[in-house]
Coordinates of C-alpha atoms in Angstrom, one line a residue:
M1 CA -8.0 12.3 11.9
T2 CA -11.7 11.7 11.3
P3 CA -13.4 12.5 7.9
T4 CA -15.3 15.4 9.6
Q5 CA -12.1 16.8 11.0
R6 CA -10.5 16.4 7.6
R7 CA -13.3 18.3 5.8
R8 CA -13.2 21.1 8.3
E9 CA -9.5 21.5 8.0
I10 CA -9.7 21.6 4.2
L11 CA -12.4 24.2 4.3
R12 CA -10.4 26.2 6.8
V13 CA -7.3 26.2 4.6
L14 CA -9.2 27.2 1.5
R15 CA -11.1 30.0 3.4
A16 CA -7.8 31.2 4.8
S17 CA -6.3 31.5 1.3
L18 CA -9.2 33.7 0.3
R19 CA -9.3 35.8 3.4
G20 CA -5.5 36.5 3.1
H21 CA -6.0 38.1 -0.3
R22 CA -9.2 40.2 0.2
A23 CA -8.1 42.9 -2.4
D24 CA -7.6 40.3 -5.0
V25 CA -10.9 38.6 -4.2
I26 CA -12.7 42.0 -4.5
G27 CA -11.0 42.7 -7.8
L28 CA -12.0 39.2 -9.0
V29 CA -15.7 40.0 -8.2
V30 CA -15.6 43.3 -10.0
W31 CA -14.0 42.1 -13.1
S32 CA -16.3 39.0 -13.1
A33 CA -19.3 41.4 -13.1
I34 CA -17.9 43.1 -16.2
Q35 CA -17.1 39.7 -17.7
S36 CA -20.7 38.7 -17.3
A37 CA -21.9 41.5 -19.6
P38 CA -22.1 39.3 -22.7
A39 CA -24.0 36.7 -20.7
I40 CA -26.5 39.2 -19.5
L41 CA -27.0 41.1 -22.7
S42 CA -26.9 38.3 -25.3
G43 CA -30.5 37.2 -25.2
L44 CA -31.9 40.7 -24.7
L45 CA -29.9 42.2 -27.6
I46 CA -30.8 39.3 -29.9
A47 CA -34.5 39.7 -29.0
R48 CA -34.3 43.5 -29.8
A49 CA -32.5 42.8 -33.1
I50 CA -35.2 40.4 -34.2
D51 CA -38.3 42.2 -32.9
Q52 CA -37.3 45.8 -33.6
G53 CA -35.0 45.2 -36.5
F54 CA -35.2 42.2 -38.8
L55 CA -38.9 41.3 -38.3
A56 CA -39.9 45.0 -38.5
G57 CA -38.1 45.3 -41.8
D58 CA -35.4 47.6 -40.3
T59 CA -32.2 45.8 -41.0
A60 CA -30.0 48.7 -39.9
T61 CA -31.6 48.7 -36.4
G62 CA -31.1 44.9 -36.2
L63 CA -27.5 45.2 -37.1
A64 CA -27.0 48.0 -34.6
W65 CA -28.3 45.8 -31.8
L66 CA -26.0 43.0 -32.8
G67 CA -23.1 45.5 -33.0
L68 CA -23.8 46.5 -29.4
F69 CA -23.7 42.8 -28.5
G70 CA -20.2 42.7 -30.1
V71 CA -19.0 45.6 -28.0
S72 CA -20.2 43.7 -24.9
V73 CA -18.2 40.7 -26.0
V74 CA -15.0 42.8 -26.4
A75 CA -15.6 44.3 -22.9
G76 CA -16.0 40.8 -21.5
A77 CA -12.8 39.7 -23.1
I78 CA -10.9 42.5 -21.5
A79 CA -12.4 41.7 -18.2
T80 CA -11.5 38.0 -18.6
R81 CA -7.8 39.0 -18.9
H82 CA -7.9 40.9 -15.6
T83 CA -9.9 38.0 -14.0
F84 CA -7.0 35.6 -14.8
L85 CA -4.5 38.0 -13.3
R86 CA -6.5 38.2 -10.1
L87 CA -6.8 34.4 -9.9
A88 CA -3.1 34.0 -10.3
A89 CA -2.5 36.4 -7.4
I90 CA -4.6 34.1 -5.2
I91 CA -3.4 30.7 -6.5
E92 CA 0.4 31.2 -6.4
P93 CA 0.6 32.2 -2.7
F94 CA -1.7 29.3 -2.0
R95 CA 0.8 26.9 -3.5
D96 CA 3.6 28.5 -1.4
E97 CA 1.5 28.1 1.8
L98 CA 1.0 24.4 1.1
V99 CA 4.8 23.9 0.4
T100 CA 5.6 25.6 3.6
R101 CA 3.1 23.5 5.5
T102 CA 4.5 20.3 4.0
V103 CA 8.2 21.1 4.7
R104 CA 7.5 22.1 8.3
A105 CA 5.7 18.9 8.9
A106 CA 8.6 16.9 7.3
L107 CA 11.1 18.8 9.5
R108 CA 9.1 18.2 12.6
R109 CA 8.9 14.5 11.9
A110 CA 12.6 14.3 11.1
T111 CA 13.6 16.0 14.3
T112 CA 11.4 13.8 16.5
P113 CA 13.6 11.5 18.6
G114 CA 13.7 8.1 17.1
A115 CA 12.3 9.2 13.8
S116 CA 14.0 9.3 10.4
A117 CA 13.7 11.5 7.4
E118 CA 11.6 9.9 4.6
T119 CA 12.5 11.7 1.4
A120 CA 10.1 9.6 -0.8
G121 CA 7.2 10.7 1.3
I122 CA 8.2 14.3 1.0
A123 CA 8.5 13.9 -2.8
R124 CA 5.0 12.4 -3.0
L125 CA 3.6 15.3 -0.9
T126 CA 5.2 18.0 -3.0
H127 CA 3.7 16.2 -6.0
Q128 CA 0.3 16.4 -4.3
V129 CA 0.9 20.2 -3.7
E130 CA 1.3 20.7 -7.4
I131 CA -1.8 18.8 -8.1
A132 CA -3.7 20.8 -5.4
R133 CA -2.5 24.1 -7.0
E134 CA -3.6 23.2 -10.5
A135 CA -6.9 21.8 -9.2
Y136 CA -7.5 24.9 -7.0
A137 CA -6.9 27.1 -10.0
S138 CA -9.2 25.1 -12.2
A139 CA -11.9 24.9 -9.5
L140 CA -11.9 28.7 -9.0
L141 CA -12.1 29.2 -12.7
V142 CA -15.0 26.7 -13.0
V143 CA -16.9 28.3 -10.2
Q144 CA -16.3 31.8 -11.4
A145 CA -17.3 30.9 -15.0
F146 CA -20.5 29.1 -13.7
L147 CA -21.5 32.1 -11.6
V148 CA -20.8 34.6 -14.4
S149 CA -22.8 32.6 -17.0
M150 CA -25.6 31.4 -14.7
V151 CA -26.2 34.7 -13.0
G152 CA -26.0 36.5 -16.3
A153 CA -28.6 34.1 -17.9
V154 CA -31.0 34.4 -14.9
I155 CA -30.8 38.2 -15.0
G156 CA -31.4 38.2 -18.8
L157 CA -34.3 35.8 -18.6
A158 CA -35.9 37.9 -15.8
A159 CA -35.5 41.0 -18.0
L160 CA -37.1 39.3 -21.0
A161 CA -40.0 37.8 -19.1
P162 CA -40.1 36.4 -15.6
V163 CA -42.2 33.4 -16.9
F164 CA -39.1 32.0 -18.5
L165 CA -37.6 31.3 -15.0
V166 CA -40.4 28.8 -14.4
F167 CA -39.0 26.6 -17.2
V168 CA -35.3 27.1 -16.2
L169 CA -34.8 27.3 -12.5
P170 CA -36.6 24.0 -11.3
P171 CA -34.6 21.7 -13.8
V172 CA -31.4 23.5 -12.8
A173 CA -32.1 23.0 -9.1
V174 CA -32.8 19.3 -9.6
A175 CA -29.7 18.8 -11.7
L176 CA -27.5 20.6 -9.1
A177 CA -29.0 18.6 -6.2
L178 CA -28.4 15.3 -8.1
F179 CA -24.8 16.2 -8.9
F180 CA -23.9 17.4 -5.4
T181 CA -25.6 14.4 -3.8
A182 CA -23.4 12.1 -5.8
L183 CA -20.2 14.2 -5.2
P184 CA -19.2 12.6 -1.9
G185 CA -19.3 9.1 -3.4
M186 CA -17.2 10.4 -6.3
A187 CA -14.7 12.0 -3.9
K188 CA -14.4 8.7 -1.9
R189 CA -13.6 6.7 -5.0
Q190 CA -11.2 9.3 -6.3
R191 CA -9.4 9.2 -3.0
R192 CA -9.1 5.4 -3.2
S193 CA -7.7 5.7 -6.7
I194 CA -5.1 8.3 -5.6
M195 CA -4.1 6.3 -2.5
A196 CA -3.7 3.2 -4.6
D197 CA -1.5 5.1 -6.9
E198 CA 0.7 6.2 -4.0
Q199 CA 0.8 2.7 -2.7
I200 CA 2.0 1.5 -6.1
A201 CA 4.7 4.2 -6.2
E202 CA 5.8 3.4 -2.6
T203 CA 5.9 -0.4 -3.2
A204 CA 7.7 0.0 -6.5
G205 CA 10.3 2.3 -4.8
T206 CA 10.8 -0.3 -2.0
V207 CA 11.1 -3.1 -4.5
T208 CA 13.6 -1.2 -6.7
G209 CA 15.8 -0.5 -3.6
G210 CA 15.7 -4.1 -2.6
L211 CA 16.1 -6.0 -5.8
R212 CA 19.2 -7.8 -4.7
D213 CA 17.6 -9.0 -1.5
I214 CA 14.4 -10.1 -3.3
V215 CA 16.3 -12.1 -5.9
A216 CA 18.6 -13.5 -3.2
C217 CA 15.6 -14.7 -1.1
G218 CA 13.7 -16.0 -4.1
A219 CA 10.8 -13.7 -3.3
E220 CA 10.0 -12.6 -6.8
E221 CA 6.5 -14.2 -6.8
R222 CA 5.6 -12.7 -3.4
V223 CA 6.7 -9.3 -4.4
A224 CA 4.9 -9.5 -7.7
W225 CA 1.8 -10.5 -5.9
A226 CA 2.1 -7.6 -3.4
V227 CA 2.6 -5.0 -6.2
G228 CA -0.2 -6.6 -8.2
E229 CA -2.6 -6.2 -5.3
H230 CA -2.1 -2.4 -5.3
I231 CA -2.5 -2.3 -9.1
D232 CA -5.7 -4.3 -8.9
G233 CA -7.0 -1.9 -6.1
Q234 CA -6.4 1.1 -8.3
A235 CA -8.1 -0.5 -11.2
R236 CA -11.2 -1.3 -9.1
A237 CA -11.3 2.3 -7.8
T238 CA -11.0 3.7 -11.3
K239 CA -13.8 1.5 -12.5
E240 CA -16.1 2.5 -9.7
L241 CA -15.3 6.2 -10.4
A242 CA -16.2 5.8 -14.0
R243 CA -19.7 4.6 -13.1
F244 CA -20.4 8.1 -11.8
T245 CA -20.0 9.5 -15.3
A246 CA -23.6 8.6 -15.9
I247 CA -24.8 10.8 -13.1
R248 CA -22.8 13.7 -14.4
T249 CA -24.3 13.2 -17.9
L250 CA -27.8 13.0 -16.4
S251 CA -27.3 16.2 -14.4
V252 CA -26.2 18.1 -17.6
A253 CA -29.2 16.8 -19.5
L254 CA -31.7 17.8 -16.8
G255 CA -30.4 21.2 -16.1
G256 CA -29.0 22.1 -19.6
W257 CA -31.2 20.6 -22.2
L258 CA -34.6 20.2 -20.4
P259 CA -35.2 24.0 -20.1
T260 CA -34.6 24.4 -23.8
L261 CA -37.1 21.6 -24.6
L262 CA -39.6 23.1 -22.3
I263 CA -39.5 26.5 -23.9
L264 CA -39.8 25.0 -27.3
G265 CA -42.6 22.8 -26.2
F266 CA -44.6 25.6 -24.7
G267 CA -43.7 28.1 -27.5
S268 CA -47.3 28.4 -28.8
W269 CA -48.6 29.0 -25.2
L270 CA -45.9 31.7 -24.7
L271 CA -46.9 33.5 -27.9
D272 CA -50.5 33.4 -26.7
Q273 CA -49.4 35.1 -23.5
G274 CA -48.1 38.0 -25.6
L275 CA -44.5 37.2 -25.9
T276 CA -42.7 37.8 -29.1
I277 CA -40.7 35.5 -31.3
G278 CA -37.6 37.5 -30.5
A279 CA -38.2 37.0 -26.8
I280 CA -38.5 33.2 -27.3
L281 CA -35.3 33.2 -29.4
G282 CA -33.5 35.3 -26.7
A283 CA -34.6 32.9 -24.0
L284 CA -33.3 29.9 -26.1
T285 CA -30.0 31.8 -26.4
Y286 CA -29.8 32.1 -22.6
T287 CA -30.6 28.4 -22.0
S288 CA -28.5 26.9 -24.8
Q289 CA -25.5 29.1 -24.4
G290 CA -25.6 30.4 -20.8
V291 CA -27.4 27.8 -18.7
H292 CA -26.3 24.7 -20.5
G293 CA -22.7 25.9 -20.9
A294 CA -22.5 27.0 -17.3
L295 CA -23.9 23.7 -15.9
R296 CA -21.7 21.6 -18.2
T297 CA -18.6 23.5 -17.1
L298 CA -19.5 23.1 -13.5
V299 CA -20.3 19.4 -13.6
Q300 CA -17.2 18.5 -15.6
G301 CA -14.9 20.8 -13.7
I302 CA -16.0 19.9 -10.2
G303 CA -16.3 16.3 -11.2
N304 CA -12.7 16.2 -12.3
T305 CA -10.4 18.9 -11.0
G306 CA -12.7 19.6 -8.0
L307 CA -12.4 16.0 -6.8
W308 CA -8.6 16.1 -7.4
L309 CA -8.5 19.3 -5.2
F310 CA -10.5 17.7 -2.4
V311 CA -8.5 14.4 -2.4
S312 CA -5.1 16.0 -2.8
M313 CA -5.9 18.5 0.0
A314 CA -7.1 15.6 2.2
R315 CA -3.8 13.9 1.6
I316 CA -1.8 17.0 2.4
V317 CA -3.9 17.8 5.5
E318 CA -3.6 14.2 6.8
A319 CA 0.2 14.1 6.3
T320 CA 0.9 17.5 7.8
H321 CA -1.6 17.3 10.7
E322 CA 0.0 17.3 14.1
P323 CA -2.1 15.0 16.3
E324 CA -3.1 15.9 19.8
Q325 CA -1.1 14.2 22.5
A326 CA -3.4 11.5 23.8
T327 CA -3.3 10.6 27.5
T328 CA -3.5 6.9 27.9
T329 CA -2.8 4.7 30.9
P330 CA -0.3 1.9 30.6
E331 CA -3.2 -0.6 30.5
Q332 CA -4.8 1.2 27.6
A333 CA -1.5 1.7 25.6
P334 CA -1.1 -1.0 22.9
A335 CA 1.8 -3.4 23.2
R336 CA 4.5 -2.2 20.7
S337 CA 7.5 -4.2 21.9
P338 CA 7.6 -8.0 22.5
I339 CA 8.4 -9.3 25.9
G340 CA 10.4 -12.5 25.1
H341 CA 10.3 -14.3 21.8
D342 CA 7.7 -16.9 22.1
V343 CA 5.5 -17.3 18.9
H344 CA 1.7 -17.8 18.9
L345 CA -0.4 -18.3 15.8
R346 CA -4.2 -18.4 16.2
G347 CA -6.5 -19.0 13.3
V348 CA -4.0 -17.8 10.8
T349 CA -5.0 -18.0 7.1
F350 CA -2.8 -16.9 4.2
G351 CA -3.0 -17.4 0.4
Y352 CA -1.3 -15.8 -2.6
G353 CA -3.4 -13.5 -4.7
R354 CA -7.0 -14.5 -5.1
S355 CA -6.5 -18.2 -5.1
P356 CA -9.6 -19.9 -3.9
E357 CA -7.5 -22.3 -1.7
P358 CA -5.2 -20.6 0.9
V359 CA -1.8 -22.1 1.4
I360 CA -2.4 -22.0 5.2
R361 CA -5.9 -22.0 6.7
D362 CA -7.0 -21.6 10.3
F363 CA -3.5 -22.4 11.6
D364 CA -2.9 -22.6 15.3
L365 CA 0.7 -23.0 16.6
A366 CA 2.5 -22.2 19.8
V367 CA 6.4 -22.1 19.8
P368 CA 7.7 -21.5 23.3
E369 CA 11.0 -19.7 24.0
D370 CA 14.1 -21.8 23.5
D371 CA 12.2 -24.4 21.5
H372 CA 13.9 -26.3 18.7
L373 CA 11.2 -27.0 16.1
A374 CA 11.7 -28.7 12.7
I375 CA 9.0 -28.1 10.1
V376 CA 8.6 -30.9 7.5
G377 CA 6.2 -31.8 4.7
P378 CA 6.0 -32.4 1.0
S379 CA 7.2 -29.7 -1.4
G380 CA 4.7 -26.9 -1.9
V381 CA 2.7 -27.6 1.3
G382 CA 3.5 -24.2 2.8
K383 CA 6.7 -24.6 4.9
S384 CA 8.4 -21.5 3.5
T385 CA 5.1 -19.6 3.7
L386 CA 4.9 -20.4 7.4
A387 CA 8.5 -19.2 7.8
G388 CA 7.6 -16.0 6.1
L389 CA 4.6 -15.4 8.4
I390 CA 6.5 -16.1 11.6
S391 CA 9.4 -13.8 10.4
G392 CA 6.9 -11.0 9.6
L393 CA 7.7 -10.9 5.8
L394 CA 4.1 -12.0 5.1
V395 CA 1.0 -10.6 6.7
P396 CA -1.8 -13.1 7.4
Q397 CA -5.1 -12.4 5.7
S398 CA -7.0 -13.4 8.9
G399 CA -6.1 -14.6 12.3
E400 CA -3.6 -13.4 14.8
L401 CA 0.2 -13.8 15.0
R402 CA 2.0 -12.7 18.2
L403 CA 5.7 -12.4 19.0
G404 CA 6.6 -12.1 22.7
G405 CA 3.0 -11.4 23.6
A406 CA 2.7 -8.4 21.1
A407 CA 0.7 -8.5 17.9
M408 CA 3.2 -8.8 15.0
R409 CA 1.4 -6.0 13.1
G410 CA 1.9 -3.5 16.0
I411 CA 5.6 -4.2 16.7
D412 CA 8.0 -1.4 15.6
P413 CA 9.9 -2.8 12.6
R414 CA 13.2 -1.8 14.1
I415 CA 12.5 -3.8 17.2
A416 CA 11.1 -6.7 15.2
A417 CA 14.4 -6.8 13.2
Q418 CA 16.3 -7.3 16.4
T419 CA 14.0 -10.1 17.6
R420 CA 14.0 -12.6 14.7
V421 CA 16.2 -13.4 11.7
L422 CA 15.3 -15.5 8.7
I423 CA 17.9 -17.2 6.5
P424 CA 16.4 -18.4 3.2
Q425 CA 17.7 -21.1 0.9
E426 CA 19.3 -18.6 -1.4
A427 CA 22.2 -17.0 0.4
Y428 CA 22.8 -13.3 0.1
V429 CA 26.5 -12.1 0.0
F430 CA 27.2 -8.6 -1.0
A431 CA 30.3 -7.0 -2.3
G432 CA 32.5 -5.9 0.6
T433 CA 34.8 -7.3 3.2
L434 CA 34.2 -10.6 4.9
R435 CA 33.9 -8.8 8.2
E436 CA 31.2 -6.5 6.8
N437 CA 29.2 -9.5 5.5
L438 CA 29.5 -11.5 8.8
A439 CA 28.8 -8.5 11.1
Y440 CA 26.0 -7.1 9.0
L441 CA 23.4 -7.7 11.6
R442 CA 25.7 -6.9 14.5
P443 CA 28.1 -4.1 13.4
D444 CA 29.6 -3.8 16.9
A445 CA 30.8 -7.4 17.0
T446 CA 34.2 -7.8 18.6
P447 CA 37.0 -9.9 17.0
A448 CA 36.5 -12.5 19.8
Q449 CA 32.8 -12.7 18.9
L450 CA 33.6 -13.1 15.2
D451 CA 36.1 -15.8 16.0
A452 CA 33.7 -17.7 18.2
A453 CA 30.9 -17.7 15.6
V454 CA 33.3 -18.7 12.8
D455 CA 34.7 -21.6 14.8
A456 CA 31.3 -22.7 16.1
L457 CA 29.9 -23.1 12.5
G458 CA 33.1 -24.5 11.0
M459 CA 34.0 -21.6 8.8
R460 CA 37.6 -21.1 9.9
S461 CA 39.1 -22.8 6.8
L462 CA 36.9 -20.8 4.5
A463 CA 37.9 -17.5 6.3
D464 CA 41.6 -18.4 6.0
R465 CA 41.3 -19.3 2.3
L466 CA 39.5 -16.0 1.6
G467 CA 42.3 -14.0 3.3
G468 CA 40.8 -13.2 6.7
Y469 CA 38.1 -10.8 7.8
D470 CA 39.4 -7.8 5.9
A471 CA 39.5 -9.6 2.5
E472 CA 37.2 -8.2 -0.2
I473 CA 34.7 -10.7 -1.4
K474 CA 31.6 -10.9 -3.7
G475 CA 29.1 -13.6 -4.3
S476 CA 30.5 -14.7 -7.7
M477 CA 33.7 -15.9 -6.1
L478 CA 31.9 -18.3 -3.7
S479 CA 30.2 -21.6 -4.1
A480 CA 26.5 -21.9 -3.0
G481 CA 27.6 -23.8 0.1
E482 CA 30.2 -21.2 1.0
A483 CA 27.8 -18.3 0.6
Q484 CA 25.3 -20.2 2.8
L485 CA 27.9 -20.6 5.5
I486 CA 28.7 -16.9 5.5
T487 CA 25.0 -16.0 5.9
L488 CA 24.6 -18.6 8.7
V489 CA 27.5 -17.0 10.6
R490 CA 25.8 -13.6 10.1
A491 CA 22.6 -14.9 11.6
Y492 CA 24.5 -16.6 14.4
L493 CA 26.2 -13.3 15.3
S494 CA 22.9 -11.4 15.3
P495 CA 21.3 -10.4 18.6
A496 CA 18.0 -12.0 17.4
P497 CA 16.8 -14.7 19.9
L498 CA 14.5 -16.2 17.2
V499 CA 16.3 -17.9 14.3
I500 CA 14.4 -19.3 11.3
L501 CA 16.5 -21.5 8.9
D502 CA 14.5 -22.0 5.7
E503 CA 16.6 -24.8 4.1
A504 CA 19.5 -22.5 4.8
A505 CA 22.0 -25.3 4.8
C506 CA 20.7 -27.2 1.8
H507 CA 24.0 -26.7 -0.1
L508 CA 26.2 -27.9 2.8
D509 CA 27.1 -31.6 3.2
A510 CA 25.4 -33.5 6.0
V511 CA 28.3 -33.1 8.4
A512 CA 28.6 -29.4 7.9
E513 CA 24.8 -29.1 8.3
A514 CA 24.8 -31.0 11.5
R515 CA 27.6 -28.8 12.9
V516 CA 25.6 -25.7 12.0
E517 CA 22.4 -26.9 13.5
H518 CA 24.2 -28.0 16.7
A519 CA 25.7 -24.6 17.0
F520 CA 22.3 -22.9 16.6
A521 CA 20.7 -25.3 19.0
A522 CA 23.4 -24.5 21.6
R523 CA 22.9 -20.8 21.0
P524 CA 20.5 -19.1 23.4
G525 CA 17.1 -18.6 21.8
T526 CA 14.6 -20.4 19.7
L527 CA 15.4 -22.3 16.5
L528 CA 13.0 -23.1 13.7
V529 CA 14.3 -25.3 10.9
I530 CA 12.6 -26.0 7.6
A531 CA 14.0 -29.4 7.2
H532 CA 15.1 -31.0 3.9
R533 CA 16.9 -33.9 5.5
I534 CA 15.7 -36.4 8.1
S535 CA 18.8 -35.4 10.2
S536 CA 17.3 -32.0 10.9
A537 CA 14.1 -33.5 12.1
L538 CA 16.0 -36.0 14.3
R539 CA 18.0 -33.2 16.0
A540 CA 14.9 -31.2 16.8
Q541 CA 13.0 -31.3 20.1
R542 CA 9.7 -31.3 18.3
I543 CA 8.6 -31.8 14.7
L544 CA 5.7 -30.1 12.9
L545 CA 4.4 -32.1 9.9
L546 CA 2.4 -30.1 7.3
D547 CA 0.0 -32.0 5.2
G548 CA -2.3 -29.6 3.3
S549 CA -5.0 -28.5 5.7
K550 CA -3.8 -31.0 8.4
L551 CA -0.9 -30.6 10.7
T552 CA 0.7 -32.9 13.2
L553 CA 3.1 -32.0 16.0
G554 CA 5.2 -34.3 18.0
T555 CA 8.6 -36.0 18.4
H556 CA 10.2 -38.2 15.8
D557 CA 9.0 -41.4 17.4
E558 CA 5.5 -40.1 17.9
L559 CA 5.1 -39.1 14.3
L560 CA 6.5 -42.4 13.1
S561 CA 3.7 -44.2 15.0
R562 CA 1.0 -41.7 14.1
S563 CA 1.6 -40.5 10.5
A564 CA 1.9 -42.6 7.4
L565 CA 3.1 -39.4 5.5
Y566 CA 5.9 -38.9 7.9
R567 CA 7.0 -42.6 7.5
D568 CA 7.0 -42.0 3.7
L569 CA 9.1 -38.9 4.1
V570 CA 11.6 -40.7 6.3
G571 CA 11.8 -43.5 3.7
H572 CA 12.3 -40.9 0.9
W573 CA 15.0 -39.1 2.9
G574 CA 16.7 -42.4 3.6
G575 CA 17.3 -42.9 -0.1
G576 CA 14.5 -45.3 -1.0
A577 CA 11.5 -47.2 0.2
P578 CA 11.7 -48.5 3.8
A579 CA 13.0 -52.0 4.2
R580 CA 10.6 -54.7 5.5
A581 CA 12.8 -55.9 8.3
G582 CA 16.3 -56.3 9.4
G583 CA 17.4 -53.1 7.5
Q584 CA 18.2 -49.8 8.8
I585 CA 14.6 -48.6 8.5
A586 CA 11.8 -51.0 9.1
N587 CA 8.3 -50.0 8.1
G588 CA 9.5 -46.4 8.0
A589 CA 10.6 -46.5 11.7
P590 CA 14.1 -46.5 13.0
S591 CA 15.4 -49.9 13.9
G592 CA 18.7 -51.3 15.2
H593 CA 19.4 -51.3 19.0
G594 CA 15.9 -51.2 20.4
A595 CA 12.3 -50.6 19.7
P596 CA 11.1 -47.2 18.7
G597 CA 10.4 -45.0 21.6
S598 CA 12.4 -47.2 24.0
A599 CA 13.9 -45.1 26.8
D600 CA 16.8 -47.4 27.4
A601 CA 17.9 -48.1 23.9
P602 CA 19.1 -45.5 21.3
A603 CA 17.7 -45.5 17.8
T604 CA 19.7 -45.1 14.6
V605 CA 18.7 -44.1 11.1
S606 CA 21.1 -44.3 8.3
G607 CA 20.9 -43.0 4.7
A608 CA 23.2 -42.5 1.8
V609 CA 24.6 -39.0 1.4
G610 CA 27.0 -38.2 -1.4
H611 CA 29.9 -40.6 -1.4
G612 CA 29.6 -41.7 2.2
R613 CA 27.0 -42.9 4.7
I614 CA 25.8 -40.7 7.6
Q615 CA 24.7 -42.2 10.9
F616 CA 22.5 -40.4 13.4
R617 CA 22.4 -41.8 17.0
K618 CA 20.0 -40.5 19.6
K619 CA 20.7 -40.6 23.3
A620 CA 18.3 -42.3 25.7
D621 CA 17.1 -38.9 26.8
P622 CA 14.6 -37.8 24.1
S623 CA 15.5 -34.1 24.7
G624 CA 19.2 -34.7 24.4
P625 CA 21.3 -33.8 21.4
F626 CA 22.1 -36.1 18.4
Y627 CA 25.6 -37.4 17.9
V628 CA 26.7 -37.5 14.3
G629 CA 29.5 -39.4 12.7
T630 CA 30.4 -40.7 9.3
R631 CA 31.7 -44.0 8.0
P632 CA 32.6 -45.2 4.5
V633 CA 30.1 -46.9 2.2
D634 CA 30.3 -50.6 2.5

């Protein structure tokens, strides 16, 4: 919906509310005319009281004119009561019409195939309806009060002496032009503030509903940053809106105070033209009470409640607008569903908050289908951030990320959830049966599929100890490694062809980790592993080394020969500095049965793990699997 269409629709709704209550509108005009009596008569009666009464030495006549002014004030008060009743008769049906419009739109969306009811959105819209009702009532009161006071003052000034209009109308016209010129900018910033407020509420609601998942995934800092961005956005919009207060003040000064100063400044000239002191005092009454009060009420009212009315109505109109059915060809329709599960990152940059140095900058990566990629690098270099980007949990600040040929931003979240699964370091096990935990991502899993997954990842003994699939479990009764094993089986059972393990087996021993990674490697699909042991890198087809702004991609042997950092990591993972020669790692490269990279001789790397020693042996075929075995410490 374009801004022009939005403005037209808002005006159409407001006009319809007035046309639907013609009798009340006519009654409002009639009672407003009676209400304007004090505004019209004030200056005239004060001028008569001074000229014909007090200055003429006839106090009784002066008091009589003032008494007549008091009668007009009483009549205006009675008219004001009826004015409010007429306004209520217009405003309350307007609120009902907006509620009906909102509910109909919500029902239409909820009954659309594939859509779901969004109660939080309906609650926000009904809140906007209440804001619109109050703002509409205030705006009508402001406009009505402005017209009553301003029209009354102009009529009174013209009755006193038309020359007074020369000092009043030009400043008022300039003030109104200045104010209404700045009004679109104020409305735009008011809209930003309200939208930011809604985003804060929406994000906070999402965070509140997913606190367990956030804590389980260790995503507190990411969530705090996301919520903080919306809070900062609202603060910026509010500051920008506050700057327009100076324009409002200037408008009131020009149109409200300048006419009074002009009449006082030209007072001697006006007396020379034959005007009386009473006429000048009456004109000052009109300008100081009528013109200044009317303009101040209009500027403050429209600058506050008027903006709220426009912005809240825009929000309601956008949310309840039924878009026209667009006719697009298949070539023009944007890709919403991935075809396959290959991953491509082009020029991706991401940083947390307003940090001057992004965690990932201008990142290019292609992960073909059925790849087995290990991501390694020093702590804090951005491995988990990269996993969050590929999984869709984080949105790049620039660049493009595509999954199966479709832009990640444009993929339906329900489809994306079936395409990739991320298992973080902190396992999430909820209270329920073991079956419910294991089949959480695949509720229709058969007993045979459950058995196959449990056996493939080596969880059979744990399942038996817990009492079978129907046993009630909760996270507090499990060790960190057992909880990780349950979440790994859950990911293994899921239909997602892209699996991302972000140190998801860090609490398992090396043998259990090897079994898990072998199972996922044999599972159809793509496997990305954030490696915390050299064994994970050795089992992968390719290795991605992150080193700040630099990245290196290759096999284990290629990285050993090309990267000093990788050799240092291998030495660190091996339990100490690389041996110079004759040891199990020489100069950071595997040694033993043949030279590194030799096609006819396997390479071995050994390192201390727990109370035993783990040995990894690679087949002559670089793409083949790694065989893992254990032997006691010498």
